mmCIF file of C-alpha atoms in Angstrom:
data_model
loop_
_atom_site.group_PDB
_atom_site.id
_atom_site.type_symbol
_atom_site.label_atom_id
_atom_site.label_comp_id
_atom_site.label_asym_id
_atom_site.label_seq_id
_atom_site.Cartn_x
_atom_site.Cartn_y
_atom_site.Cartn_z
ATOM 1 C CA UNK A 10 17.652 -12.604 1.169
ATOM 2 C CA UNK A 11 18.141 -10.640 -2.136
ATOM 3 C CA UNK A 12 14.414 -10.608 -3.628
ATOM 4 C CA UNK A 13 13.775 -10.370 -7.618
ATOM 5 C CA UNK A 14 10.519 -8.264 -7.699
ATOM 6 C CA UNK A 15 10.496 -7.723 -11.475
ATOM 7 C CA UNK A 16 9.412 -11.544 -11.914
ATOM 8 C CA UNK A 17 7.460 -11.240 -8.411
ATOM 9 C CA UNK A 18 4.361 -13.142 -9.769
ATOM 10 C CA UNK A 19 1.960 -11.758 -6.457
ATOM 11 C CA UNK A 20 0.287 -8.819 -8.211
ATOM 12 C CA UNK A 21 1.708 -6.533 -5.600
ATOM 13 C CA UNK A 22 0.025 -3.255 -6.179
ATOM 14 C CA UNK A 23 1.669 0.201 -5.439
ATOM 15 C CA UNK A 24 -0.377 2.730 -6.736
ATOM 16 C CA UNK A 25 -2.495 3.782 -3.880
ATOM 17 C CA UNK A 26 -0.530 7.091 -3.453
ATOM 18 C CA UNK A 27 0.299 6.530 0.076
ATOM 19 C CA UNK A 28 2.128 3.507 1.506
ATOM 20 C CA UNK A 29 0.176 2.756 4.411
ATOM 21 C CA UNK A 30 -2.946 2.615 1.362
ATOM 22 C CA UNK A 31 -0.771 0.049 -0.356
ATOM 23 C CA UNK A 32 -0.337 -1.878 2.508
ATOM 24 C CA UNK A 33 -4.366 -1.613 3.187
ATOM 25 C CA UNK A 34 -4.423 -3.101 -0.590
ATOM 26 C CA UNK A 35 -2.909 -6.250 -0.192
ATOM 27 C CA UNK A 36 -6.209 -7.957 0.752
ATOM 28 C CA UNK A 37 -7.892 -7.287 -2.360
ATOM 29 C CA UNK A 38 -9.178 -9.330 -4.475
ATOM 30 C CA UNK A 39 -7.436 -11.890 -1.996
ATOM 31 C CA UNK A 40 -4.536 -12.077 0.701
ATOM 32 C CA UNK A 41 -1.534 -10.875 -0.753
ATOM 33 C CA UNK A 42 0.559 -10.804 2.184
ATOM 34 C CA UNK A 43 0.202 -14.919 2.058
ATOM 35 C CA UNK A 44 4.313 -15.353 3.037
ATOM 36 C CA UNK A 45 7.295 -14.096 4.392
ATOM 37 C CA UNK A 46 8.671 -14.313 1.092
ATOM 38 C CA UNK A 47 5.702 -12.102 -0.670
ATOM 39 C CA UNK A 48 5.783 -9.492 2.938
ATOM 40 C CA UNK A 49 9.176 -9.054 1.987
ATOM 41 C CA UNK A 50 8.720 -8.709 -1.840
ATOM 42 C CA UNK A 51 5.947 -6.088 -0.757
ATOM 43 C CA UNK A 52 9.045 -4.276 1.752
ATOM 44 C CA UNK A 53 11.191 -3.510 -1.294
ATOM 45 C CA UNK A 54 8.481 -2.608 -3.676
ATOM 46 C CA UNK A 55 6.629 -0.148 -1.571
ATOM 47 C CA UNK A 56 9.940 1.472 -1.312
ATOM 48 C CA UNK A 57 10.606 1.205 3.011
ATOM 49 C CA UNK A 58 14.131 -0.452 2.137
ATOM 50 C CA UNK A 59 16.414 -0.435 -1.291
ATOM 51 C CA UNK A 60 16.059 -3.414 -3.830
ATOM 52 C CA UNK A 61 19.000 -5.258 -2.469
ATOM 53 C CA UNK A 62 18.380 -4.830 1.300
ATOM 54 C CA UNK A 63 19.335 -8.265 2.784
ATOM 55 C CA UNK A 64 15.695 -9.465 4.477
ATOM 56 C CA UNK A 65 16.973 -12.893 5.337
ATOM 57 C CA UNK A 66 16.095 -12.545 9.560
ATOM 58 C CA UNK A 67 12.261 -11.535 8.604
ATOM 59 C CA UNK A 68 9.979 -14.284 9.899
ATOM 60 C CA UNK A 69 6.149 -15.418 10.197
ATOM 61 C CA UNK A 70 6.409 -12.903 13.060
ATOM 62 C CA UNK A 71 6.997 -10.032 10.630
ATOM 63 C CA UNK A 72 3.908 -11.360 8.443
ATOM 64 C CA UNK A 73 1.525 -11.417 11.547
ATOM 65 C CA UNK A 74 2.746 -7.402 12.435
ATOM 66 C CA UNK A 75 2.328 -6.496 9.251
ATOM 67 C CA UNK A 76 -1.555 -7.573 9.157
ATOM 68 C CA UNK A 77 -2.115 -6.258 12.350
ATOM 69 C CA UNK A 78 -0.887 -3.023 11.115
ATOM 70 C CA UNK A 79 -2.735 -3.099 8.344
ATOM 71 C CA UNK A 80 -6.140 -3.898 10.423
ATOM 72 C CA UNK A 81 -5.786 -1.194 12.387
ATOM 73 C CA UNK A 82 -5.102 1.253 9.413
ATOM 74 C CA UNK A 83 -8.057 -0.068 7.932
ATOM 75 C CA UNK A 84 -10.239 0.766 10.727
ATOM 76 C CA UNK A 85 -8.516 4.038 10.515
ATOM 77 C CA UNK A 86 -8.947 4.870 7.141
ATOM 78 C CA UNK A 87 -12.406 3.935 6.569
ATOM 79 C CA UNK A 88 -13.756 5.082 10.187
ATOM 80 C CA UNK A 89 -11.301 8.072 11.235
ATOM 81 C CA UNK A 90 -10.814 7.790 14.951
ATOM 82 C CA UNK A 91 -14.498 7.563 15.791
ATOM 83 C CA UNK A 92 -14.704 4.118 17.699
ATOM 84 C CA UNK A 93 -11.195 3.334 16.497
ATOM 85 C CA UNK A 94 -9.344 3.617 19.883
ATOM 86 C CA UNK A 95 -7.812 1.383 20.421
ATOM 87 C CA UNK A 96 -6.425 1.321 16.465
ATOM 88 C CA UNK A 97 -5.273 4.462 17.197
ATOM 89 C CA UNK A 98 -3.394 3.999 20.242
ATOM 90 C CA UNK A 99 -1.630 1.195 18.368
ATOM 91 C CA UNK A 100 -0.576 3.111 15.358
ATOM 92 C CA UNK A 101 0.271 6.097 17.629
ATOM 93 C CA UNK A 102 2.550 3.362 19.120
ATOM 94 C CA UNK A 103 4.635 1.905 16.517
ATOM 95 C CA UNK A 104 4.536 5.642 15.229
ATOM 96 C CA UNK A 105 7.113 6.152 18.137
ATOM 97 C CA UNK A 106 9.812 3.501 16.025
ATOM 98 C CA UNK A 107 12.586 5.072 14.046
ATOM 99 C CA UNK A 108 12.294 4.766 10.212
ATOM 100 C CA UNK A 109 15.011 2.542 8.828
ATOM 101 C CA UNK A 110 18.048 4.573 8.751
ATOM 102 C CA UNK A 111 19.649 5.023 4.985
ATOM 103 C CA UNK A 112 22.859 6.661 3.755
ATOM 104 C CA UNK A 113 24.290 7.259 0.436
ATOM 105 C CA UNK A 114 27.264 5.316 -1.063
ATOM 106 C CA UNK A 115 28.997 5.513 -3.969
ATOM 107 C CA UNK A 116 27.924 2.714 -6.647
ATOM 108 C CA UNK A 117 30.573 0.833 -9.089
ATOM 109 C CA UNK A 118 29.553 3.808 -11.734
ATOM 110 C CA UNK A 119 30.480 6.351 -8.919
ATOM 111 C CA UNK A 120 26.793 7.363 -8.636
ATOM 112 C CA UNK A 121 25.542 8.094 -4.742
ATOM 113 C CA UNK A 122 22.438 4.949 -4.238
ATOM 114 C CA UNK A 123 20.196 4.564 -1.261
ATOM 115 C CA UNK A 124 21.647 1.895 1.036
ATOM 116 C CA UNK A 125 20.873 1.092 4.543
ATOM 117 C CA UNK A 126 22.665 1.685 7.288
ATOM 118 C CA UNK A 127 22.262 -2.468 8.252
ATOM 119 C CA UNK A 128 19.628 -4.801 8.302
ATOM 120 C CA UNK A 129 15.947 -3.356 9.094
ATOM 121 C CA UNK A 130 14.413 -4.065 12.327
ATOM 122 C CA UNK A 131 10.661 -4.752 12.459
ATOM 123 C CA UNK A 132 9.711 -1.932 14.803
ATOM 124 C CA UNK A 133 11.140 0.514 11.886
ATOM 125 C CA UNK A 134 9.879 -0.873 9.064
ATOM 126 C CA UNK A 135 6.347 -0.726 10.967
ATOM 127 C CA UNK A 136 7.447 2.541 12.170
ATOM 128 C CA UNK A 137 7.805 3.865 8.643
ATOM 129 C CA UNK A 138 4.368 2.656 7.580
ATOM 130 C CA UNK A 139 2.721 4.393 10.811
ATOM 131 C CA UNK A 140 4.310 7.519 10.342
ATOM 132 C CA UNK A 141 3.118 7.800 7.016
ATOM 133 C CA UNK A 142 -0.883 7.205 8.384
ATOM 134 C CA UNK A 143 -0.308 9.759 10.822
ATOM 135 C CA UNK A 144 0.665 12.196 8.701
ATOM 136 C CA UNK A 145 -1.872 10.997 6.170
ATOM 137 C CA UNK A 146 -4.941 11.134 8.604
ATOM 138 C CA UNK A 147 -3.790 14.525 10.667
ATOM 139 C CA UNK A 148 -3.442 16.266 7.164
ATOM 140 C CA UNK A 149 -6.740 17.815 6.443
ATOM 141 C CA UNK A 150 -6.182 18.621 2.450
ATOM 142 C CA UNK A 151 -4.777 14.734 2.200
ATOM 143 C CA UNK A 152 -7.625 13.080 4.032
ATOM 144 C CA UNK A 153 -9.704 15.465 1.713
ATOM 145 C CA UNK A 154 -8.432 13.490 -1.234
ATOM 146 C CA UNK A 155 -9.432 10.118 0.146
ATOM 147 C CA UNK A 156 -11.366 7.676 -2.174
ATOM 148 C CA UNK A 157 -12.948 4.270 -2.516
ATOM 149 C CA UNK A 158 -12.903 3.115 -5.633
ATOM 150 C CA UNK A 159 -16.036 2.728 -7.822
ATOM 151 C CA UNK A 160 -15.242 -0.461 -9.197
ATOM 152 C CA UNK A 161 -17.705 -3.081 -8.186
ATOM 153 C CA UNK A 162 -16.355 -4.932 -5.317
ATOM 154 C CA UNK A 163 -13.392 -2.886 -4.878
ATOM 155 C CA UNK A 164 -12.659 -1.795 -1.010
ATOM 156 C CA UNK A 165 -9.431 -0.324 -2.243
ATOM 157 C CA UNK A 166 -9.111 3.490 -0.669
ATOM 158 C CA UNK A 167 -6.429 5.908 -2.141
ATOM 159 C CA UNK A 168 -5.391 8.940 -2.261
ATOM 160 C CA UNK A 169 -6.309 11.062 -5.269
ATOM 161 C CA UNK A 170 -4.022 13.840 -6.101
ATOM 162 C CA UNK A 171 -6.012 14.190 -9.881
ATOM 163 C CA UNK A 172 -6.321 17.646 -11.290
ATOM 164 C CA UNK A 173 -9.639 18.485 -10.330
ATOM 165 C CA UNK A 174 -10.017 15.170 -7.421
ATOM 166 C CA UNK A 175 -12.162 13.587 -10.193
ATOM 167 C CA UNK A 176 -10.156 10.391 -10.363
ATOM 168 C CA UNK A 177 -12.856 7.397 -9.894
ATOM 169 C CA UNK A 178 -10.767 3.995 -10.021
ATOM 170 C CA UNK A 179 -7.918 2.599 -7.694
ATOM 171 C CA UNK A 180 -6.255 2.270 -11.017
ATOM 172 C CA UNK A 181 -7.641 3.107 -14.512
ATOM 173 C CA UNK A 182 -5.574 -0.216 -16.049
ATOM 174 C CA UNK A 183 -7.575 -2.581 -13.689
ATOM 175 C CA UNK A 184 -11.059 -1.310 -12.030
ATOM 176 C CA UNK A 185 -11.217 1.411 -15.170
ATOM 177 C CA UNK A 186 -10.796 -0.708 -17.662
ATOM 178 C CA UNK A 187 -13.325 -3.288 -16.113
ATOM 179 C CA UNK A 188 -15.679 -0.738 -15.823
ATOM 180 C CA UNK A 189 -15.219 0.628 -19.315
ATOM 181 C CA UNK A 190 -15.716 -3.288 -20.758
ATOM 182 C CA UNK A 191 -18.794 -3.608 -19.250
ATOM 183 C CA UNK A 192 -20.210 -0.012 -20.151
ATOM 184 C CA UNK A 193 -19.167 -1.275 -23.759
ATOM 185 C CA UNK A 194 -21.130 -4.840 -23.120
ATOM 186 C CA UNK A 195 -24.098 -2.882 -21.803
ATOM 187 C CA UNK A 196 -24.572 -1.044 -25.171
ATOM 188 C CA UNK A 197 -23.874 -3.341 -27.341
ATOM 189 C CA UNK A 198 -26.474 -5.603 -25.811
ATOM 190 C CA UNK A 199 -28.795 -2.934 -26.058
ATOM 191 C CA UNK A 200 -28.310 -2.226 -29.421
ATOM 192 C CA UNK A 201 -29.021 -5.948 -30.482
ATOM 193 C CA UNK A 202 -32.351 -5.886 -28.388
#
């Protein structure tokens, strides 16, 4: 299944700086992860496969691994490994799966593209996302940079790589902005009282 993602209409995010974050944002402000077709919209976005990876054999199966993954992570991310057992275990586990294996080929221009080597398996797609918490969470200068946003009602977590770590928002163009409209509301409402 070839996927158009520049017309994807799910508000996929990918700006978390990590892609096991991204995956922990899909549930904000809502489900995002609400089909097979969106899951796989979200595969080729976040970057695990190339934009015209055939996804045609994922299923409802895929979508349910997928959340589960992301549950754990959550518990992960927010707790470290205090009380998160059996999380950890579980990411350890799919950890274990081979990333989906790529190789370069020559495009129609004669430029080398990413391309894999056949359709991706669930275990490696999972296996990909896993890997990346691992290293995230065992790396003491990236688990450092860790953040929840400060935008009201925003669980989003990311990684901030900002010169100085003083980045505040999961994104300055949505939780930034908000916060800078209502900072502007707030004084002009005082200064007409």
């Amino acid at each position: 299944m070839a996927l158009d993602t520049a017309a994807a209409p799910y508000e996929l995010r990918f700006d978390a700086g990590r892609i096991c974050l991204d995956l922990l944002a899909t549930t904000h402000p809502v489900e995002r992860l609400d089909s097979v077709e969106v899951l796989c919209a979200w595969i080729v976005g976040s970057g695990l496969v190339p934009a015209d990876t055939p996804l045609s054999h994922a299923g409802v199966s895929w979508l349910v691994a997928f959340r589960e993954l992301r549950g754990r992570l959550g518990q992960l991310v927010r707790t470290g490994s205090t009380g998160a057992d059996i999380a950890l275990a579980r990411v350890n586990e799919l950890a274990r799966a081979a990333p989906p294996a790529p190789r370069a080929v020559s495009a129609e221009d004669g430029t080398l593209v990413r391309q894999l080597t056949g359709p991706p398996e669930l275990a490696a797609l999972l296996g990909a996302i896993a890997r990346d918490a691992v290293e995230l969470l065992t790396d003491p200068l990236a688990r450092a940079g860790l953040r929840q946003c400060a935008g009201d009602n925003c669980p989003i977590v990311y990684l901030d790589t900002s010169r100085g770590r003083r980045r505040r928002w999961c994104s300055s163009e949505v939780c930034g902005n908000r916060e800078r409209v209502a900072r502007h509301r707030r004084r002009a409402a005082l200064a007409r009282a």
